[in-house]
mmCIF file of N, CA and C in Angstrom:
data_model
loop_
_atom_site.group_PDB
_atom_site.id
_atom_site.type_symbol
_atom_site.label_atom_id
_atom_site.label_comp_id
_atom_site.label_asym_id
_atom_site.label_seq_id
_atom_site.Cartn_x
_atom_site.Cartn_y
_atom_site.Cartn_z
ATOM 1 N N UNK A 1 1.310 14.108 -0.027
ATOM 2 C CA UNK A 1 2.403 13.241 0.333
ATOM 3 C C UNK A 1 1.967 11.774 0.229
ATOM 4 N N UNK A 2 0.752 11.482 0.675
ATOM 5 C CA UNK A 2 0.247 10.112 0.599
ATOM 6 C C UNK A 2 0.231 9.630 -0.848
ATOM 7 N N UNK A 3 -0.301 10.462 -1.747
ATOM 8 C CA UNK A 3 -0.393 10.073 -3.161
ATOM 9 C C UNK A 3 0.986 9.801 -3.740
ATOM 10 N N UNK A 4 1.987 10.579 -3.351
ATOM 11 C CA UNK A 4 3.329 10.376 -3.868
ATOM 12 C C UNK A 4 3.927 9.055 -3.400
ATOM 13 N N UNK A 5 3.699 8.700 -2.144
ATOM 14 C CA UNK A 5 4.239 7.424 -1.673
ATOM 15 C C UNK A 5 3.539 6.254 -2.355
ATOM 16 N N UNK A 6 2.258 6.418 -2.651
ATOM 17 C CA UNK A 6 1.513 5.358 -3.331
ATOM 18 C C UNK A 6 2.003 5.194 -4.774
ATOM 19 N N UNK A 7 2.367 6.302 -5.414
ATOM 20 C CA UNK A 7 2.929 6.212 -6.766
ATOM 21 C C UNK A 7 4.199 5.359 -6.739
ATOM 22 N N UNK A 8 5.056 5.575 -5.748
ATOM 23 C CA UNK A 8 6.276 4.771 -5.604
ATOM 24 C C UNK A 8 5.966 3.306 -5.368
ATOM 25 N N UNK A 9 4.990 3.042 -4.527
ATOM 26 C CA UNK A 9 4.580 1.660 -4.258
ATOM 27 C C UNK A 9 4.084 0.987 -5.531
ATOM 28 N N UNK A 10 3.240 1.684 -6.257
ATOM 29 C CA UNK A 10 2.701 1.101 -7.485
ATOM 30 C C UNK A 10 3.813 0.818 -8.493
ATOM 31 N N UNK A 11 4.778 1.709 -8.603
ATOM 32 C CA UNK A 11 5.899 1.513 -9.527
ATOM 33 C C UNK A 11 6.699 0.264 -9.153
ATOM 34 N N UNK A 12 6.989 0.094 -7.880
ATOM 35 C CA UNK A 12 7.744 -1.072 -7.428
ATOM 36 C C UNK A 12 6.966 -2.359 -7.716
ATOM 37 N N UNK A 13 5.664 -2.342 -7.468
ATOM 38 C CA UNK A 13 4.847 -3.524 -7.753
ATOM 39 C C UNK A 13 4.801 -3.822 -9.249
ATOM 40 N N UNK A 14 4.685 -2.791 -10.062
ATOM 41 C CA UNK A 14 4.655 -2.989 -11.521
ATOM 42 C C UNK A 14 5.979 -3.567 -12.021
ATOM 43 N N UNK A 15 7.084 -3.102 -11.471
ATOM 44 C CA UNK A 15 8.392 -3.644 -11.843
ATOM 45 C C UNK A 15 8.483 -5.104 -11.404
ATOM 46 N N UNK A 16 8.120 -5.367 -10.157
ATOM 47 C CA UNK A 16 8.228 -6.736 -9.636
ATOM 48 C C UNK A 16 7.401 -7.726 -10.458
ATOM 49 N N UNK A 17 6.174 -7.360 -10.755
ATOM 50 C CA UNK A 17 5.272 -8.268 -11.469
ATOM 51 C C UNK A 17 5.306 -8.073 -12.988
ATOM 52 N N UNK A 18 6.160 -7.166 -13.456
ATOM 53 C CA UNK A 18 6.209 -6.845 -14.891
ATOM 54 C C UNK A 18 4.787 -6.630 -15.412
ATOM 55 N N UNK A 19 4.066 -5.821 -14.666
ATOM 56 C CA UNK A 19 2.638 -5.599 -14.928
ATOM 57 C C UNK A 19 2.433 -4.427 -15.873
ATOM 58 N N UNK A 20 1.456 -4.595 -16.738
ATOM 59 C CA UNK A 20 1.066 -3.524 -17.638
ATOM 60 C C UNK A 20 0.042 -2.614 -16.985
ATOM 61 N N UNK A 21 -0.399 -1.650 -17.733
ATOM 62 C CA UNK A 21 -1.370 -0.680 -17.218
ATOM 63 C C UNK A 21 -2.727 -1.305 -16.939
ATOM 64 N N UNK A 22 -2.978 -2.492 -17.480
ATOM 65 C CA UNK A 22 -4.270 -3.148 -17.288
ATOM 66 C C UNK A 22 -4.494 -3.639 -15.863
ATOM 67 N N UNK A 23 -3.420 -3.803 -15.096
ATOM 68 C CA UNK A 23 -3.570 -4.266 -13.720
ATOM 69 C C UNK A 23 -3.628 -3.065 -12.793
ATOM 70 N N UNK A 24 -4.642 -3.050 -11.952
ATOM 71 C CA UNK A 24 -4.832 -1.945 -11.012
ATOM 72 C C UNK A 24 -3.983 -2.156 -9.754
ATOM 73 N N UNK A 25 -3.761 -1.074 -9.049
ATOM 74 C CA UNK A 25 -2.975 -1.122 -7.824
ATOM 75 C C UNK A 25 -3.554 -2.130 -6.839
ATOM 76 N N UNK A 26 -4.864 -2.125 -6.668
ATOM 77 C CA UNK A 26 -5.488 -3.057 -5.732
ATOM 78 C C UNK A 26 -5.199 -4.507 -6.091
ATOM 79 N N UNK A 27 -5.226 -4.819 -7.374
ATOM 80 C CA UNK A 27 -4.921 -6.181 -7.820
ATOM 81 C C UNK A 27 -3.468 -6.537 -7.521
ATOM 82 N N UNK A 28 -2.575 -5.596 -7.766
ATOM 83 C CA UNK A 28 -1.155 -5.848 -7.504
ATOM 84 C C UNK A 28 -0.890 -6.040 -6.015
ATOM 85 N N UNK A 29 -1.549 -5.243 -5.183
ATOM 86 C CA UNK A 29 -1.375 -5.398 -3.736
ATOM 87 C C UNK A 29 -1.940 -6.729 -3.246
ATOM 88 N N UNK A 30 -3.080 -7.145 -3.782
ATOM 89 C CA UNK A 30 -3.641 -8.437 -3.390
ATOM 90 C C UNK A 30 -2.703 -9.573 -3.781
ATOM 91 N N UNK A 31 -2.112 -9.462 -4.955
ATOM 92 C CA UNK A 31 -1.148 -10.476 -5.405
ATOM 93 C C UNK A 31 0.083 -10.480 -4.492
ATOM 94 N N UNK A 32 0.543 -9.296 -4.096
ATOM 95 C CA UNK A 32 1.703 -9.197 -3.203
ATOM 96 C C UNK A 32 1.411 -9.833 -1.844
ATOM 97 N N UNK A 33 0.184 -9.656 -1.352
ATOM 98 C CA UNK A 33 -0.212 -10.308 -0.094
ATOM 99 C C UNK A 33 -0.194 -11.827 -0.274
ATOM 100 N N UNK A 34 -0.811 -12.290 -1.354
ATOM 101 C CA UNK A 34 -0.872 -13.729 -1.629
ATOM 102 C C UNK A 34 0.533 -14.325 -1.766
ATOM 103 N N UNK A 35 1.428 -13.571 -2.418
ATOM 104 C CA UNK A 35 2.796 -14.038 -2.632
ATOM 105 C C UNK A 35 3.700 -13.777 -1.429
ATOM 106 N N UNK A 36 3.123 -13.235 -0.367
ATOM 107 C CA UNK A 36 3.826 -12.957 0.885
ATOM 108 C C UNK A 36 5.030 -12.023 0.703
ATOM 109 N N UNK A 37 4.851 -11.000 -0.156
ATOM 110 C CA UNK A 37 5.911 -10.009 -0.333
ATOM 111 C C UNK A 37 5.977 -9.049 0.846
ATOM 112 N N UNK A 38 4.864 -8.883 1.530
ATOM 113 C CA UNK A 38 4.865 -8.099 2.764
ATOM 114 C C UNK A 38 3.810 -8.675 3.700
ATOM 115 N N UNK A 39 4.057 -8.472 4.995
ATOM 116 C CA UNK A 39 3.181 -9.026 6.036
ATOM 117 C C UNK A 39 3.214 -8.094 7.245
ATOM 118 N N UNK A 40 2.418 -8.402 8.218
ATOM 119 C CA UNK A 40 2.348 -7.573 9.430
ATOM 120 C C UNK A 40 3.729 -7.366 10.061
ATOM 121 N N UNK A 41 4.578 -8.356 9.966
ATOM 122 C CA UNK A 41 5.903 -8.274 10.591
ATOM 123 C C UNK A 41 6.804 -7.225 9.934
ATOM 124 N N UNK A 42 6.431 -6.725 8.768
ATOM 125 C CA UNK A 42 7.238 -5.717 8.080
ATOM 126 C C UNK A 42 6.989 -4.295 8.588
ATOM 127 N N UNK A 43 6.010 -4.127 9.469
ATOM 128 C CA UNK A 43 5.686 -2.800 9.976
ATOM 129 C C UNK A 43 6.326 -2.574 11.333
ATOM 130 N N UNK A 44 6.949 -1.407 11.471
ATOM 131 C CA UNK A 44 7.598 -1.046 12.728
ATOM 132 C C UNK A 44 6.589 -1.060 13.879
ATOM 133 N N UNK A 45 5.413 -0.499 13.638
ATOM 134 C CA UNK A 45 4.331 -0.565 14.603
ATOM 135 C C UNK A 45 3.015 -0.542 13.830
ATOM 136 N N UNK A 46 1.984 -0.998 14.470
ATOM 137 C CA UNK A 46 0.674 -1.046 13.830
ATOM 138 C C UNK A 46 -0.244 -0.093 14.581
ATOM 139 N N UNK A 47 -0.669 0.943 13.855
ATOM 140 C CA UNK A 47 -1.566 1.929 14.441
ATOM 141 C C UNK A 47 -3.012 1.480 14.276
ATOM 142 N N UNK A 48 -3.851 1.820 15.228
ATOM 143 C CA UNK A 48 -5.275 1.546 15.032
ATOM 144 C C UNK A 48 -5.800 2.401 13.883
ATOM 145 N N UNK A 49 -6.621 1.794 13.046
ATOM 146 C CA UNK A 49 -7.172 2.520 11.906
ATOM 147 C C UNK A 49 -8.364 3.364 12.347
ATOM 148 N N UNK A 50 -8.470 4.586 11.831
ATOM 149 C CA UNK A 50 -9.623 5.436 12.170
ATOM 150 C C UNK A 50 -10.935 4.767 11.754
ATOM 151 N N UNK A 51 -11.981 5.062 12.468
ATOM 152 C CA UNK A 51 -13.300 4.477 12.208
ATOM 153 C C UNK A 51 -13.727 4.693 10.754
ATOM 154 N N UNK A 52 -13.440 5.869 10.211
ATOM 155 C CA UNK A 52 -13.785 6.177 8.812
ATOM 156 C C UNK A 52 -13.133 5.173 7.858
ATOM 157 N N UNK A 53 -11.921 4.760 8.167
ATOM 158 C CA UNK A 53 -11.222 3.796 7.317
ATOM 159 C C UNK A 53 -11.818 2.397 7.476
ATOM 160 N N UNK A 54 -12.178 2.053 8.684
ATOM 161 C CA UNK A 54 -12.727 0.709 8.944
ATOM 162 C C UNK A 54 -14.057 0.481 8.238
ATOM 163 N N UNK A 55 -14.789 1.560 7.974
ATOM 164 C CA UNK A 55 -16.083 1.441 7.295
ATOM 165 C C UNK A 55 -15.936 0.932 5.864
ATOM 166 N N UNK A 56 -14.736 0.945 5.331
ATOM 167 C CA UNK A 56 -14.505 0.533 3.949
ATOM 168 C C UNK A 56 -14.481 -0.977 3.769
ATOM 169 N N UNK A 57 -14.462 -1.712 4.849
ATOM 170 C CA UNK A 57 -14.374 -3.166 4.770
ATOM 171 C C UNK A 57 -15.740 -3.789 4.988
ATOM 172 N N UNK A 58 -16.151 -4.642 4.068
ATOM 173 C CA UNK A 58 -17.364 -5.427 4.314
ATOM 174 C C UNK A 58 -17.036 -6.475 5.372
ATOM 175 N N UNK A 59 -16.057 -7.259 5.088
ATOM 176 C CA UNK A 59 -15.508 -8.216 6.048
ATOM 177 C C UNK A 59 -14.035 -7.881 6.178
ATOM 178 N N UNK A 60 -13.655 -7.327 7.309
ATOM 179 C CA UNK A 60 -12.278 -6.885 7.485
ATOM 180 C C UNK A 60 -11.317 -8.064 7.389
ATOM 181 N N UNK A 61 -10.299 -7.923 6.539
ATOM 182 C CA UNK A 61 -9.268 -8.974 6.493
ATOM 183 C C UNK A 61 -8.639 -9.123 7.864
ATOM 184 N N UNK A 62 -8.158 -10.307 8.135
ATOM 185 C CA UNK A 62 -7.597 -10.578 9.458
ATOM 186 C C UNK A 62 -6.269 -9.865 9.690
ATOM 187 N N UNK A 63 -5.409 -9.859 8.701
ATOM 188 C CA UNK A 63 -4.097 -9.252 8.912
ATOM 189 C C UNK A 63 -4.136 -7.752 8.612
ATOM 190 N N UNK A 64 -3.275 -7.044 9.276
ATOM 191 C CA UNK A 64 -3.164 -5.606 9.065
ATOM 192 C C UNK A 64 -2.674 -5.333 7.643
ATOM 193 N N UNK A 65 -1.713 -6.137 7.173
ATOM 194 C CA UNK A 65 -1.187 -5.970 5.819
ATOM 195 C C UNK A 65 -2.302 -6.121 4.785
ATOM 196 N N UNK A 66 -3.165 -7.094 4.976
ATOM 197 C CA UNK A 66 -4.272 -7.306 4.038
ATOM 198 C C UNK A 66 -5.265 -6.144 4.094
ATOM 199 N N UNK A 67 -5.451 -5.573 5.261
ATOM 200 C CA UNK A 67 -6.322 -4.393 5.370
ATOM 201 C C UNK A 67 -5.736 -3.223 4.592
ATOM 202 N N UNK A 68 -4.423 -3.040 4.720
ATOM 203 C CA UNK A 68 -3.774 -1.955 3.988
ATOM 204 C C UNK A 68 -3.848 -2.175 2.481
ATOM 205 N N UNK A 69 -3.792 -3.430 2.054
ATOM 206 C CA UNK A 69 -3.873 -3.741 0.621
ATOM 207 C C UNK A 69 -5.224 -3.327 0.041
ATOM 208 N N UNK A 70 -6.242 -3.267 0.866
ATOM 209 C CA UNK A 70 -7.567 -2.794 0.444
ATOM 210 C C UNK A 70 -7.671 -1.281 0.641
ATOM 211 N N UNK A 71 -7.178 -0.821 1.745
ATOM 212 C CA UNK A 71 -7.347 0.574 2.145
ATOM 213 C C UNK A 71 -6.539 1.556 1.302
ATOM 214 N N UNK A 72 -5.300 1.242 1.022
ATOM 215 C CA UNK A 72 -4.431 2.178 0.301
ATOM 216 C C UNK A 72 -5.001 2.556 -1.068
ATOM 217 N N UNK A 73 -5.381 1.594 -1.912
ATOM 218 C CA UNK A 73 -5.948 2.006 -3.211
ATOM 219 C C UNK A 73 -7.263 2.769 -3.070
ATOM 220 N N UNK A 74 -8.065 2.394 -2.089
ATOM 221 C CA UNK A 74 -9.349 3.049 -1.885
ATOM 222 C C UNK A 74 -9.173 4.523 -1.523
ATOM 223 N N UNK A 75 -8.288 4.798 -0.593
ATOM 224 C CA UNK A 75 -8.059 6.173 -0.164
ATOM 225 C C UNK A 75 -7.351 6.962 -1.262
ATOM 226 N N UNK A 76 -6.406 6.329 -1.939
ATOM 227 C CA UNK A 76 -5.740 7.008 -3.050
ATOM 228 C C UNK A 76 -6.761 7.448 -4.096
ATOM 229 N N UNK A 77 -7.682 6.573 -4.446
ATOM 230 C CA UNK A 77 -8.704 6.923 -5.436
ATOM 231 C C UNK A 77 -9.568 8.078 -4.953
ATOM 232 N N UNK A 78 -9.957 8.041 -3.690
ATOM 233 C CA UNK A 78 -10.743 9.146 -3.131
ATOM 234 C C UNK A 78 -10.011 10.469 -3.287
ATOM 235 N N UNK A 79 -8.764 10.488 -2.861
ATOM 236 C CA UNK A 79 -8.001 11.731 -2.876
ATOM 237 C C UNK A 79 -7.778 12.240 -4.298
ATOM 238 N N UNK A 80 -7.490 11.340 -5.216
ATOM 239 C CA UNK A 80 -7.225 11.768 -6.591
ATOM 240 C C UNK A 80 -8.482 12.205 -7.321
ATOM 241 N N UNK A 81 -9.640 11.787 -6.819
ATOM 242 C CA UNK A 81 -10.900 12.206 -7.422
ATOM 243 C C UNK A 81 -11.557 13.333 -6.633
ATOM 244 N N UNK A 82 -10.810 13.908 -5.682
ATOM 245 C CA UNK A 82 -11.284 15.075 -4.957
ATOM 246 C C UNK A 82 -12.253 14.786 -3.825
ATOM 247 N N UNK A 83 -12.420 13.536 -3.459
ATOM 248 C CA UNK A 83 -13.336 13.171 -2.373
ATOM 249 C C UNK A 83 -12.498 12.878 -1.128
ATOM 250 N N UNK A 84 -12.245 13.897 -0.345
ATOM 251 C CA UNK A 84 -11.295 13.783 0.765
ATOM 252 C C UNK A 84 -11.899 13.292 2.075
ATOM 253 N N UNK A 85 -13.204 13.191 2.181
ATOM 254 C CA UNK A 85 -13.871 12.704 3.399
ATOM 255 C C UNK A 85 -13.379 13.399 4.658
ATOM 256 N N UNK A 86 -12.815 14.572 4.522
ATOM 257 C CA UNK A 86 -12.323 15.280 5.699
ATOM 258 C C UNK A 86 -11.090 14.643 6.313
ATOM 259 N N UNK A 87 -10.309 13.913 5.513
ATOM 260 C CA UNK A 87 -9.089 13.307 6.047
ATOM 261 C C UNK A 87 -8.173 14.399 6.560
ATOM 262 N N UNK A 88 -7.526 14.109 7.655
ATOM 263 C CA UNK A 88 -6.522 15.038 8.142
ATOM 264 C C UNK A 88 -5.168 14.340 8.105
ATOM 265 N N UNK A 89 -4.133 15.129 8.236
ATOM 266 C CA UNK A 89 -2.779 14.598 8.157
ATOM 267 C C UNK A 89 -2.553 13.483 9.173
ATOM 268 N N UNK A 90 -3.128 13.632 10.356
ATOM 269 C CA UNK A 90 -2.948 12.610 11.397
ATOM 270 C C UNK A 90 -3.508 11.258 10.974
ATOM 271 N N UNK A 91 -4.571 11.263 10.164
ATOM 272 C CA UNK A 91 -5.137 10.011 9.667
ATOM 273 C C UNK A 91 -4.245 9.390 8.609
ATOM 274 N N UNK A 92 -3.640 10.228 7.777
ATOM 275 C CA UNK A 92 -2.871 9.723 6.644
ATOM 276 C C UNK A 92 -1.416 9.418 6.974
ATOM 277 N N UNK A 93 -0.857 10.048 7.999
ATOM 278 C CA UNK A 93 0.556 9.832 8.325
ATOM 279 C C UNK A 93 0.898 8.353 8.518
ATOM 280 N N UNK A 94 0.135 7.597 9.304
ATOM 281 C CA UNK A 94 0.476 6.174 9.435
ATOM 282 C C UNK A 94 0.446 5.439 8.089
ATOM 283 N N UNK A 95 -0.483 5.805 7.219
ATOM 284 C CA UNK A 95 -0.543 5.147 5.909
ATOM 285 C C UNK A 95 0.650 5.523 5.042
ATOM 286 N N UNK A 96 1.119 6.751 5.165
ATOM 287 C CA UNK A 96 2.310 7.175 4.426
ATOM 288 C C UNK A 96 3.509 6.342 4.881
ATOM 289 N N UNK A 97 3.667 6.218 6.181
ATOM 290 C CA UNK A 97 4.786 5.436 6.729
ATOM 291 C C UNK A 97 4.655 3.970 6.328
ATOM 292 N N UNK A 98 3.461 3.418 6.450
ATOM 293 C CA UNK A 98 3.265 2.003 6.096
ATOM 294 C C UNK A 98 3.473 1.749 4.610
ATOM 295 N N UNK A 99 3.083 2.703 3.775
ATOM 296 C CA UNK A 99 3.297 2.536 2.338
ATOM 297 C C UNK A 99 4.799 2.425 2.060
ATOM 298 N N UNK A 100 5.571 3.253 2.717
ATOM 299 C CA UNK A 100 7.031 3.188 2.554
ATOM 300 C C UNK A 100 7.572 1.852 3.081
ATOM 301 N N UNK A 101 7.028 1.368 4.184
ATOM 302 C CA UNK A 101 7.481 0.083 4.729
ATOM 303 C C UNK A 101 7.137 -1.068 3.779
ATOM 304 N N UNK A 102 6.024 -0.970 3.095
ATOM 305 C CA UNK A 102 5.665 -1.993 2.104
ATOM 306 C C UNK A 102 6.676 -1.968 0.963
ATOM 307 N N UNK A 103 7.012 -0.775 0.491
ATOM 308 C CA UNK A 103 8.023 -0.660 -0.565
ATOM 309 C C UNK A 103 9.337 -1.288 -0.095
ATOM 310 N N UNK A 104 9.747 -0.965 1.131
ATOM 311 C CA UNK A 104 10.990 -1.520 1.668
ATOM 312 C C UNK A 104 10.961 -3.053 1.717
ATOM 313 N N UNK A 105 9.795 -3.621 1.962
ATOM 314 C CA UNK A 105 9.667 -5.088 2.016
ATOM 315 C C UNK A 105 9.719 -5.705 0.621
ATOM 316 N N UNK A 106 9.252 -4.976 -0.390
ATOM 317 C CA UNK A 106 9.174 -5.516 -1.751
ATOM 318 C C UNK A 106 10.492 -5.361 -2.507
ATOM 319 N N UNK A 107 11.215 -4.284 -2.269
ATOM 320 C CA UNK A 107 12.430 -3.993 -3.029
ATOM 321 C C UNK A 107 13.408 -5.174 -3.066
ATOM 322 N N UNK A 108 13.656 -5.884 -1.977
ATOM 323 C CA UNK A 108 14.593 -7.014 -2.074
ATOM 324 C C UNK A 108 14.133 -8.130 -3.032
ATOM 325 N N UNK A 109 12.877 -8.129 -3.414
ATOM 326 C CA UNK A 109 12.349 -9.142 -4.323
ATOM 327 C C UNK A 109 12.438 -8.719 -5.792
ATOM 328 N N UNK A 110 12.899 -7.500 -6.042
ATOM 329 C CA UNK A 110 13.016 -7.023 -7.419
ATOM 330 C C UNK A 110 14.113 -7.793 -8.149
ATOM 331 N N UNK A 111 14.032 -7.837 -9.477
ATOM 332 C CA UNK A 111 15.087 -8.510 -10.249
ATOM 333 C C UNK A 111 16.454 -7.887 -9.958
ATOM 334 N N UNK A 112 17.510 -8.713 -9.981
ATOM 335 C CA UNK A 112 18.849 -8.218 -9.677
ATOM 336 C C UNK A 112 19.258 -7.077 -10.592
ATOM 337 N N UNK A 113 18.873 -7.140 -11.858
ATOM 338 C CA UNK A 113 19.242 -6.084 -12.789
ATOM 339 C C UNK A 113 18.650 -4.739 -12.345
ATOM 340 N N UNK A 114 17.443 -4.763 -11.798
ATOM 341 C CA UNK A 114 16.811 -3.546 -11.321
ATOM 342 C C UNK A 114 17.517 -3.053 -10.057
ATOM 343 N N UNK A 115 17.905 -3.960 -9.198
ATOM 344 C CA UNK A 115 18.594 -3.574 -7.965
ATOM 345 C C UNK A 115 19.927 -2.900 -8.297
ATOM 346 N N UNK A 116 20.632 -3.418 -9.300
ATOM 347 C CA UNK A 116 21.900 -2.824 -9.698
ATOM 348 C C UNK A 116 21.692 -1.423 -10.253
ATOM 349 N N UNK A 117 20.640 -1.239 -11.022
ATOM 350 C CA UNK A 117 20.331 0.072 -11.583
ATOM 351 C C UNK A 117 19.979 1.050 -10.465
ATOM 352 N N UNK A 118 19.247 0.598 -9.477
ATOM 353 C CA UNK A 118 18.831 1.469 -8.380
ATOM 354 C C UNK A 118 20.006 1.879 -7.504
ATOM 355 N N UNK A 119 21.000 1.006 -7.349
ATOM 356 C CA UNK A 119 22.119 1.314 -6.449
ATOM 357 C C UNK A 119 23.231 2.097 -7.141
ATOM 358 N N UNK A 120 23.162 2.218 -8.471
ATOM 359 C CA UNK A 120 24.208 2.936 -9.217
ATOM 360 C C UNK A 120 24.065 4.431 -9.088
#
């Protein structure tokens, strides 16, 4: 389920930035943070991240949104390459919800032509 929500997020970012395959998800998320397409205020609630997830940061970004911009691609890559680190559903559920909230924050920034196609 996590991988599927990340696929949707990546698609929305690629549409927004008209990005080719050469740009990785992590790069697109960093650009979205810089461009303020999503921020901590876009999340219904902020869950504490499991210790296993926190180990992925050399210097943890200050904002929760910036942490997710690093964490989501990292965990997606692990899962798609079969390295699950013993993740359980309880660890991934908040990330699934937050990934959807990021998409919800970005969609209003899509080109009008895309919005019309999506609502038809």
